[in-house]
Amino acid sequence: MNARAAGATSDLRHQVYTQLRERLMSGDLPLRGRLVETRVAEMLGASRTPVREALVRLHAEGLLTSDEGGWYPVIPDLATIRDLYEVRITLELRGIQRVMDSPRLGYDLDAIRALHADWSEYRAAPPEPGPDVLLLDEAFHLRLSEAAGNPSLTRILATVNSQIRLVRAYDYGTEERVTATIAEHLGILDAILEDELGRARTLLHEHVGNSYEVVEAAAARAVAAHFLGTQAGQLDWQEFAK
């Protein structure tokens, strides 16, 4: 396979994966509908191979579950989501707290500056609202955690993020939310670069959720939105779940 053909294959795989991910994260698939490779491939105008690869990838990301040889959208569970949000907040704050607690530790400031430069570009040209912003947000928090110097903590955070991704997809549906997220990220980074770690921790806590009641309310709204979105998309997808 030449370079051009390999590039085209890679683009097709990414396209199939992106389309399925967006439908899952928007609640556009029936929750209890089995996703059959042949039906999905027919609908997307693709072969079964990229569809199968996309399904496996989405399963690894926590958006699909596998049962009796079939693939199904993950059903959001409010109690589990609440617990995972608590874990996420703990992990996020621990990254900065460990730097505050030990004088010999410190942030990788080159990594923080690079992260600041990237998000300054987003401030100048904000991305379109939607699921892709969630992935950018996740990447921000993982890079921030990595810069704090505990790779094990970062790996656990990545796992938790994948498990709450389906619900968090509803966080970035408006331009206002995207703009606010960018500003909050830059505020956290500014505080770190100014060596005001206490302020950075406060800003980070406010950003990821400083009240479990607020987090629970947001998760409940997201679960409700997912079920409503699924009901709206049921007729479109029922033929591909047979």
PDB file of C-alpha atoms in Angstrom:
ATOM      1  CA  MET A   1       0.000   0.000   0.000  1.00  0.00           C
ATOM      2  CA  ASN A   2       1.444   3.356  -1.028  1.00  0.00           C
ATOM      3  CA  ALA A   3       1.483   6.433   1.205  1.00  0.00           C
ATOM      4  CA  ARG A   4      -1.564   7.985  -0.471  1.00  0.00           C
ATOM      5  CA  ALA A   5      -3.661   4.838  -0.078  1.00  0.00           C
ATOM      6  CA  ALA A   6      -2.544   4.446   3.530  1.00  0.00           C
ATOM      7  CA  GLY A   7      -3.522   8.052   4.224  1.00  0.00           C
ATOM      8  CA  ALA A   8      -6.957   7.551   2.675  1.00  0.00           C
ATOM      9  CA  THR A   9      -7.514   4.433   4.804  1.00  0.00           C
ATOM     10  CA  SER A  10      -6.510   6.319   7.932  1.00  0.00           C
ATOM     11  CA  ASP A  11      -8.857   9.185   7.069  1.00  0.00           C
ATOM     12  CA  LEU A  12     -11.758   6.773   6.554  1.00  0.00           C
ATOM     13  CA  ARG A  13     -11.128   5.080   9.890  1.00  0.00           C
ATOM     14  CA  HIS A  14     -11.067   8.427  11.635  1.00  0.00           C
ATOM     15  CA  GLN A  15     -14.238   9.541   9.866  1.00  0.00           C
ATOM     16  CA  VAL A  16     -16.143   6.408  10.857  1.00  0.00           C
ATOM     17  CA  TYR A  17     -14.922   6.658  14.438  1.00  0.00           C
ATOM     18  CA  THR A  18     -15.808  10.358  14.657  1.00  0.00           C
ATOM     19  CA  GLN A  19     -19.320   9.883  13.293  1.00  0.00           C
ATOM     20  CA  LEU A  20     -20.114   7.055  15.698  1.00  0.00           C
ATOM     21  CA  ARG A  21     -18.604   8.916  18.640  1.00  0.00           C
ATOM     22  CA  GLU A  22     -20.639  12.027  17.948  1.00  0.00           C
ATOM     23  CA  ARG A  23     -23.860  10.033  17.718  1.00  0.00           C
ATOM     24  CA  LEU A  24     -23.113   8.228  20.957  1.00  0.00           C
ATOM     25  CA  MET A  25     -22.191  11.420  22.805  1.00  0.00           C
ATOM     26  CA  SER A  26     -25.253  13.271  21.560  1.00  0.00           C
ATOM     27  CA  GLY A  27     -27.637  10.535  22.725  1.00  0.00           C
ATOM     28  CA  ASP A  28     -28.582   9.776  19.131  1.00  0.00           C
ATOM     29  CA  LEU A  29     -28.452   5.992  19.497  1.00  0.00           C
ATOM     30  CA  PRO A  30     -31.043   3.773  21.221  1.00  0.00           C
ATOM     31  CA  LEU A  31     -29.644   2.872  24.622  1.00  0.00           C
ATOM     32  CA  ARG A  32     -30.637  -0.765  24.468  1.00  0.00           C
ATOM     33  CA  GLY A  33     -30.185  -1.175  20.744  1.00  0.00           C
ATOM     34  CA  ARG A  34     -27.475  -3.564  19.619  1.00  0.00           C
ATOM     35  CA  LEU A  35     -25.049  -2.041  17.132  1.00  0.00           C
ATOM     36  CA  VAL A  36     -24.527  -4.497  14.303  1.00  0.00           C
ATOM     37  CA  GLU A  37     -21.419  -4.005  12.176  1.00  0.00           C
ATOM     38  CA  THR A  38     -23.118  -4.673   8.862  1.00  0.00           C
ATOM     39  CA  ARG A  39     -25.981  -2.244   9.531  1.00  0.00           C
ATOM     40  CA  VAL A  40     -23.727   0.518  10.780  1.00  0.00           C
ATOM     41  CA  ALA A  41     -21.331   0.009   7.865  1.00  0.00           C
ATOM     42  CA  GLU A  42     -24.218   0.258   5.411  1.00  0.00           C
ATOM     43  CA  MET A  43     -25.495   3.452   6.999  1.00  0.00           C
ATOM     44  CA  LEU A  44     -22.058   5.097   7.022  1.00  0.00           C
ATOM     45  CA  GLY A  45     -21.148   3.901   3.559  1.00  0.00           C
ATOM     46  CA  ALA A  46     -18.052   2.139   4.881  1.00  0.00           C
ATOM     47  CA  SER A  47     -16.699  -1.387   5.034  1.00  0.00           C
ATOM     48  CA  ARG A  48     -16.992  -3.478   8.162  1.00  0.00           C
ATOM     49  CA  THR A  49     -13.296  -3.211   9.046  1.00  0.00           C
ATOM     50  CA  PRO A  50     -13.214   0.514  10.001  1.00  0.00           C
ATOM     51  CA  VAL A  51     -16.591   0.109  11.698  1.00  0.00           C
ATOM     52  CA  ARG A  52     -15.289  -2.788  13.782  1.00  0.00           C
ATOM     53  CA  GLU A  53     -12.167  -0.801  14.690  1.00  0.00           C
ATOM     54  CA  ALA A  54     -14.306   2.193  15.673  1.00  0.00           C
ATOM     55  CA  LEU A  55     -16.518   0.027  17.887  1.00  0.00           C
ATOM     56  CA  VAL A  56     -13.504  -1.468  19.645  1.00  0.00           C
ATOM     57  CA  ARG A  57     -12.011   2.000  20.187  1.00  0.00           C
ATOM     58  CA  LEU A  58     -15.267   3.411  21.538  1.00  0.00           C
ATOM     59  CA  HIS A  59     -15.545   0.458  23.892  1.00  0.00           C
ATOM     60  CA  ALA A  60     -12.044   1.210  25.194  1.00  0.00           C
ATOM     61  CA  GLU A  61     -13.084   4.822  25.749  1.00  0.00           C
ATOM     62  CA  GLY A  62     -16.056   3.814  27.854  1.00  0.00           C
ATOM     63  CA  LEU A  63     -18.798   4.807  25.400  1.00  0.00           C
ATOM     64  CA  LEU A  64     -19.835   1.269  24.476  1.00  0.00           C
ATOM     65  CA  THR A  65     -20.298  -1.900  26.444  1.00  0.00           C
ATOM     66  CA  SER A  66     -19.946  -5.445  25.163  1.00  0.00           C
ATOM     67  CA  ASP A  67     -22.455  -8.133  26.066  1.00  0.00           C
ATOM     68  CA  GLU A  68     -22.922 -11.566  24.527  1.00  0.00           C
ATOM     69  CA  GLY A  69     -20.810 -10.624  21.542  1.00  0.00           C
ATOM     70  CA  GLY A  70     -22.681  -7.400  20.786  1.00  0.00           C
ATOM     71  CA  TRP A  71     -22.014  -3.701  21.230  1.00  0.00           C
ATOM     72  CA  TYR A  72     -24.405  -1.423  23.112  1.00  0.00           C
ATOM     73  CA  PRO A  73     -24.278   2.251  24.168  1.00  0.00           C
ATOM     74  CA  VAL A  74     -23.346   2.685  27.807  1.00  0.00           C
ATOM     75  CA  ILE A  75     -26.371   3.558  29.925  1.00  0.00           C
ATOM     76  CA  PRO A  76     -25.523   6.475  32.256  1.00  0.00           C
ATOM     77  CA  ASP A  77     -25.982   5.625  35.927  1.00  0.00           C
ATOM     78  CA  LEU A  78     -26.369   8.667  38.162  1.00  0.00           C
ATOM     79  CA  ALA A  79     -24.963   7.059  41.331  1.00  0.00           C
ATOM     80  CA  THR A  80     -21.863   5.809  39.529  1.00  0.00           C
ATOM     81  CA  ILE A  81     -21.365   9.146  37.784  1.00  0.00           C
ATOM     82  CA  ARG A  82     -21.560  10.971  41.112  1.00  0.00           C
ATOM     83  CA  ASP A  83     -18.931   8.662  42.611  1.00  0.00           C
ATOM     84  CA  LEU A  84     -16.639   9.056  39.612  1.00  0.00           C
ATOM     85  CA  TYR A  85     -16.954  12.838  39.692  1.00  0.00           C
ATOM     86  CA  GLU A  86     -15.844  12.719  43.328  1.00  0.00           C
ATOM     87  CA  VAL A  87     -12.814  10.666  42.326  1.00  0.00           C
ATOM     88  CA  ARG A  88     -12.062  13.058  39.490  1.00  0.00           C
ATOM     89  CA  ILE A  89     -12.134  16.093  41.771  1.00  0.00           C
ATOM     90  CA  THR A  90      -9.869  14.343  44.279  1.00  0.00           C
ATOM     91  CA  LEU A  91      -7.342  13.421  41.594  1.00  0.00           C
ATOM     92  CA  GLU A  92      -7.368  16.879  40.018  1.00  0.00           C
ATOM     93  CA  LEU A  93      -6.753  18.647  43.326  1.00  0.00           C
ATOM     94  CA  ARG A  94      -4.159  16.127  44.486  1.00  0.00           C
ATOM     95  CA  GLY A  95      -1.937  17.009  41.543  1.00  0.00           C
ATOM     96  CA  ILE A  96      -1.547  20.611  42.661  1.00  0.00           C
ATOM     97  CA  GLN A  97      -1.664  19.849  46.393  1.00  0.00           C
ATOM     98  CA  ARG A  98       1.369  17.562  46.212  1.00  0.00           C
ATOM     99  CA  VAL A  99       3.380  20.429  44.712  1.00  0.00           C
ATOM    100  CA  MET A 100       2.151  22.778  47.447  1.00  0.00           C
ATOM    101  CA  ASP A 101       2.988  20.286  50.211  1.00  0.00           C
ATOM    102  CA  SER A 102       6.593  19.611  49.242  1.00  0.00           C
ATOM    103  CA  PRO A 103       9.145  22.375  48.518  1.00  0.00           C
ATOM    104  CA  ARG A 104      11.311  19.956  46.522  1.00  0.00           C
ATOM    105  CA  LEU A 105       8.524  19.314  44.076  1.00  0.00           C
ATOM    106  CA  GLY A 106       7.476  21.749  41.433  1.00  0.00           C
ATOM    107  CA  TYR A 107       5.547  22.031  38.217  1.00  0.00           C
ATOM    108  CA  ASP A 108       7.250  21.467  34.893  1.00  0.00           C
ATOM    109  CA  LEU A 109       6.948  25.122  33.938  1.00  0.00           C
ATOM    110  CA  ASP A 110       7.980  24.516  30.330  1.00  0.00           C
ATOM    111  CA  ALA A 111       4.991  22.160  30.003  1.00  0.00           C
ATOM    112  CA  ILE A 112       2.732  24.732  31.689  1.00  0.00           C
ATOM    113  CA  ARG A 113       3.910  27.457  29.305  1.00  0.00           C
ATOM    114  CA  ALA A 114       3.288  25.206  26.303  1.00  0.00           C
ATOM    115  CA  LEU A 115      -0.201  24.428  27.604  1.00  0.00           C
ATOM    116  CA  HIS A 116      -0.838  28.132  28.122  1.00  0.00           C
ATOM    117  CA  ALA A 117       0.260  28.872  24.555  1.00  0.00           C
ATOM    118  CA  ASP A 118      -2.128  26.265  23.154  1.00  0.00           C
ATOM    119  CA  TRP A 119      -5.115  27.596  25.088  1.00  0.00           C
ATOM    120  CA  SER A 120      -4.225  31.177  24.233  1.00  0.00           C
ATOM    121  CA  GLU A 121      -4.674  30.132  20.609  1.00  0.00           C
ATOM    122  CA  TYR A 122      -8.108  28.732  21.467  1.00  0.00           C
ATOM    123  CA  ARG A 123      -8.971  32.042  23.104  1.00  0.00           C
ATOM    124  CA  ALA A 124      -8.061  33.841  19.886  1.00  0.00           C
ATOM    125  CA  ALA A 125      -9.988  31.341  17.755  1.00  0.00           C
ATOM    126  CA  PRO A 126     -12.416  29.312  19.910  1.00  0.00           C
ATOM    127  CA  PRO A 127     -13.342  25.825  18.674  1.00  0.00           C
ATOM    128  CA  GLU A 128     -16.920  25.078  17.720  1.00  0.00           C
ATOM    129  CA  PRO A 129     -19.121  23.846  20.587  1.00  0.00           C
ATOM    130  CA  GLY A 130     -19.523  20.077  20.665  1.00  0.00           C
ATOM    131  CA  PRO A 131     -17.915  16.809  21.758  1.00  0.00           C
ATOM    132  CA  ASP A 132     -14.486  17.735  20.388  1.00  0.00           C
ATOM    133  CA  VAL A 133     -14.209  20.470  23.021  1.00  0.00           C
ATOM    134  CA  LEU A 134     -14.651  17.817  25.700  1.00  0.00           C
ATOM    135  CA  LEU A 135     -11.643  15.949  24.332  1.00  0.00           C
ATOM    136  CA  LEU A 136      -9.622  19.172  24.349  1.00  0.00           C
ATOM    137  CA  ASP A 137     -10.670  19.756  27.951  1.00  0.00           C
ATOM    138  CA  GLU A 138      -9.658  16.239  28.947  1.00  0.00           C
ATOM    139  CA  ALA A 139      -6.281  16.739  27.283  1.00  0.00           C
ATOM    140  CA  PHE A 140      -5.818  19.990  29.222  1.00  0.00           C
ATOM    141  CA  HIS A 141      -6.377  18.300  32.564  1.00  0.00           C
ATOM    142  CA  LEU A 142      -4.141  15.357  31.729  1.00  0.00           C
ATOM    143  CA  ARG A 143      -1.321  17.665  30.653  1.00  0.00           C
ATOM    144  CA  LEU A 144      -1.799  19.735  33.796  1.00  0.00           C
ATOM    145  CA  SER A 145      -1.594  16.558  35.885  1.00  0.00           C
ATOM    146  CA  GLU A 146       1.495  15.359  34.017  1.00  0.00           C
ATOM    147  CA  ALA A 147       3.199  18.693  34.689  1.00  0.00           C
ATOM    148  CA  ALA A 148       2.678  18.108  38.432  1.00  0.00           C
ATOM    149  CA  GLY A 149       4.973  15.103  38.181  1.00  0.00           C
ATOM    150  CA  ASN A 150       2.974  12.003  39.144  1.00  0.00           C
ATOM    151  CA  PRO A 151       2.371   9.836  36.046  1.00  0.00           C
ATOM    152  CA  SER A 152       0.449   7.200  38.009  1.00  0.00           C
ATOM    153  CA  LEU A 153      -2.062   9.803  39.150  1.00  0.00           C
ATOM    154  CA  THR A 154      -2.427  10.974  35.553  1.00  0.00           C
ATOM    155  CA  ARG A 155      -3.126   7.448  34.299  1.00  0.00           C
ATOM    156  CA  ILE A 156      -5.886   6.988  36.864  1.00  0.00           C
ATOM    157  CA  LEU A 157      -7.370  10.361  35.929  1.00  0.00           C
ATOM    158  CA  ALA A 158      -7.431   9.313  32.273  1.00  0.00           C
ATOM    159  CA  THR A 159      -9.367   6.174  33.196  1.00  0.00           C
ATOM    160  CA  VAL A 160     -11.913   8.117  35.239  1.00  0.00           C
ATOM    161  CA  ASN A 161     -12.329  10.636  32.411  1.00  0.00           C
ATOM    162  CA  SER A 162     -13.190   7.866  29.973  1.00  0.00           C
ATOM    163  CA  GLN A 163     -15.890   6.595  32.318  1.00  0.00           C
ATOM    164  CA  ILE A 164     -17.667   9.949  32.660  1.00  0.00           C
ATOM    165  CA  ARG A 165     -17.125  11.089  29.073  1.00  0.00           C
ATOM    166  CA  LEU A 166     -20.609  10.170  27.921  1.00  0.00           C
ATOM    167  CA  VAL A 167     -22.209  12.487  30.478  1.00  0.00           C
ATOM    168  CA  ARG A 168     -19.648  15.281  30.188  1.00  0.00           C
ATOM    169  CA  ALA A 169     -20.398  15.545  26.464  1.00  0.00           C
ATOM    170  CA  TYR A 170     -23.245  17.877  27.384  1.00  0.00           C
ATOM    171  CA  ASP A 171     -20.896  20.360  29.067  1.00  0.00           C
ATOM    172  CA  TYR A 172     -19.837  22.061  25.865  1.00  0.00           C
ATOM    173  CA  GLY A 173     -22.941  22.668  23.815  1.00  0.00           C
ATOM    174  CA  THR A 174     -22.798  26.484  23.733  1.00  0.00           C
ATOM    175  CA  GLU A 175     -20.289  29.139  22.731  1.00  0.00           C
ATOM    176  CA  GLU A 176     -20.599  30.690  26.197  1.00  0.00           C
ATOM    177  CA  ARG A 177     -19.557  27.438  27.877  1.00  0.00           C
ATOM    178  CA  VAL A 178     -16.597  27.031  25.537  1.00  0.00           C
ATOM    179  CA  THR A 179     -15.469  30.616  26.129  1.00  0.00           C
ATOM    180  CA  ALA A 180     -15.808  30.211  29.899  1.00  0.00           C
ATOM    181  CA  THR A 181     -13.788  26.985  29.856  1.00  0.00           C
ATOM    182  CA  ILE A 182     -10.960  28.620  27.941  1.00  0.00           C
ATOM    183  CA  ALA A 183     -10.873  31.553  30.362  1.00  0.00           C
ATOM    184  CA  GLU A 184     -10.905  29.228  33.386  1.00  0.00           C
ATOM    185  CA  HIS A 185      -8.061  27.118  32.001  1.00  0.00           C
ATOM    186  CA  LEU A 186      -5.922  30.166  31.342  1.00  0.00           C
ATOM    187  CA  GLY A 187      -6.692  31.552  34.792  1.00  0.00           C
ATOM    188  CA  ILE A 188      -5.417  28.353  36.415  1.00  0.00           C
ATOM    189  CA  LEU A 189      -2.257  28.390  34.310  1.00  0.00           C
ATOM    190  CA  ASP A 190      -1.643  32.087  34.987  1.00  0.00           C
ATOM    191  CA  ALA A 191      -1.791  31.453  38.729  1.00  0.00           C
ATOM    192  CA  ILE A 192       0.698  28.573  38.471  1.00  0.00           C
ATOM    193  CA  LEU A 193       3.099  30.624  36.371  1.00  0.00           C
ATOM    194  CA  GLU A 194       2.831  33.439  38.913  1.00  0.00           C
ATOM    195  CA  ASP A 195       3.667  30.921  41.671  1.00  0.00           C
ATOM    196  CA  GLU A 196       0.321  31.482  43.370  1.00  0.00           C
ATOM    197  CA  LEU A 197      -0.494  27.824  43.887  1.00  0.00           C
ATOM    198  CA  GLY A 198      -3.141  28.438  46.529  1.00  0.00           C
ATOM    199  CA  ARG A 199      -5.080  30.599  44.087  1.00  0.00           C
ATOM    200  CA  ALA A 200      -4.490  28.051  41.322  1.00  0.00           C
ATOM    201  CA  ARG A 201      -5.913  25.290  43.533  1.00  0.00           C
ATOM    202  CA  THR A 202      -8.999  27.376  44.316  1.00  0.00           C
ATOM    203  CA  LEU A 203      -9.549  28.132  40.633  1.00  0.00           C
ATOM    204  CA  LEU A 204      -9.074  24.481  39.713  1.00  0.00           C
ATOM    205  CA  HIS A 205     -11.533  23.397  42.391  1.00  0.00           C
ATOM    206  CA  GLU A 206     -14.123  25.864  41.110  1.00  0.00           C
ATOM    207  CA  HIS A 207     -13.502  24.681  37.568  1.00  0.00           C
ATOM    208  CA  VAL A 208     -13.920  20.944  38.161  1.00  0.00           C
ATOM    209  CA  GLY A 209     -16.730  21.362  40.707  1.00  0.00           C
ATOM    210  CA  ASN A 210     -16.477  22.669  44.244  1.00  0.00           C
ATOM    211  CA  SER A 211     -19.894  21.358  45.264  1.00  0.00           C
ATOM    212  CA  TYR A 212     -21.063  17.779  44.941  1.00  0.00           C
ATOM    213  CA  GLU A 213     -24.617  19.110  44.837  1.00  0.00           C
ATOM    214  CA  VAL A 214     -23.775  21.161  41.753  1.00  0.00           C
ATOM    215  CA  VAL A 215     -22.006  18.209  40.157  1.00  0.00           C
ATOM    216  CA  GLU A 216     -24.935  15.915  40.890  1.00  0.00           C
ATOM    217  CA  ALA A 217     -27.406  18.394  39.405  1.00  0.00           C
ATOM    218  CA  ALA A 218     -25.285  18.731  36.271  1.00  0.00           C
ATOM    219  CA  ALA A 219     -24.999  14.957  35.937  1.00  0.00           C
ATOM    220  CA  ALA A 220     -28.760  14.530  36.386  1.00  0.00           C
ATOM    221  CA  ARG A 221     -29.432  17.062  33.629  1.00  0.00           C
ATOM    222  CA  ALA A 222     -26.969  15.291  31.360  1.00  0.00           C
ATOM    223  CA  VAL A 223     -28.528  11.881  31.977  1.00  0.00           C
ATOM    224  CA  ALA A 224     -31.976  13.319  31.272  1.00  0.00           C
ATOM    225  CA  ALA A 225     -30.699  14.958  28.095  1.00  0.00           C
ATOM    226  CA  HIS A 226     -29.161  11.688  26.977  1.00  0.00           C
ATOM    227  CA  PHE A 227     -32.418   9.802  27.408  1.00  0.00           C
ATOM    228  CA  LEU A 228     -34.371  12.531  25.601  1.00  0.00           C
ATOM    229  CA  GLY A 229     -31.852  12.583  22.783  1.00  0.00           C
ATOM    230  CA  THR A 230     -32.038   8.829  22.485  1.00  0.00           C
ATOM    231  CA  GLN A 231     -35.816   8.877  22.253  1.00  0.00           C
ATOM    232  CA  ALA A 232     -35.594  11.501  19.517  1.00  0.00           C
ATOM    233  CA  GLY A 233     -33.124   9.377  17.550  1.00  0.00           C
ATOM    234  CA  GLN A 234     -34.779   6.010  18.128  1.00  0.00           C
ATOM    235  CA  LEU A 235     -36.628   5.846  14.822  1.00  0.00           C
ATOM    236  CA  ASP A 236     -33.590   6.812  12.790  1.00  0.00           C
ATOM    237  CA  TRP A 237     -31.443   4.077  14.300  1.00  0.00           C
ATOM    238  CA  GLN A 238     -33.782   1.193  15.001  1.00  0.00           C
ATOM    239  CA  GLU A 239     -33.089  -0.406  11.623  1.00  0.00           C
ATOM    240  CA  PHE A 240     -29.368  -0.562  12.390  1.00  0.00           C
ATOM    241  CA  ALA A 241     -29.863  -2.265  15.746  1.00  0.00           C
ATOM    242  CA  LYS A 242     -31.444  -5.404  14.334  1.00  0.00           C
TER     243      LYS A 242
END
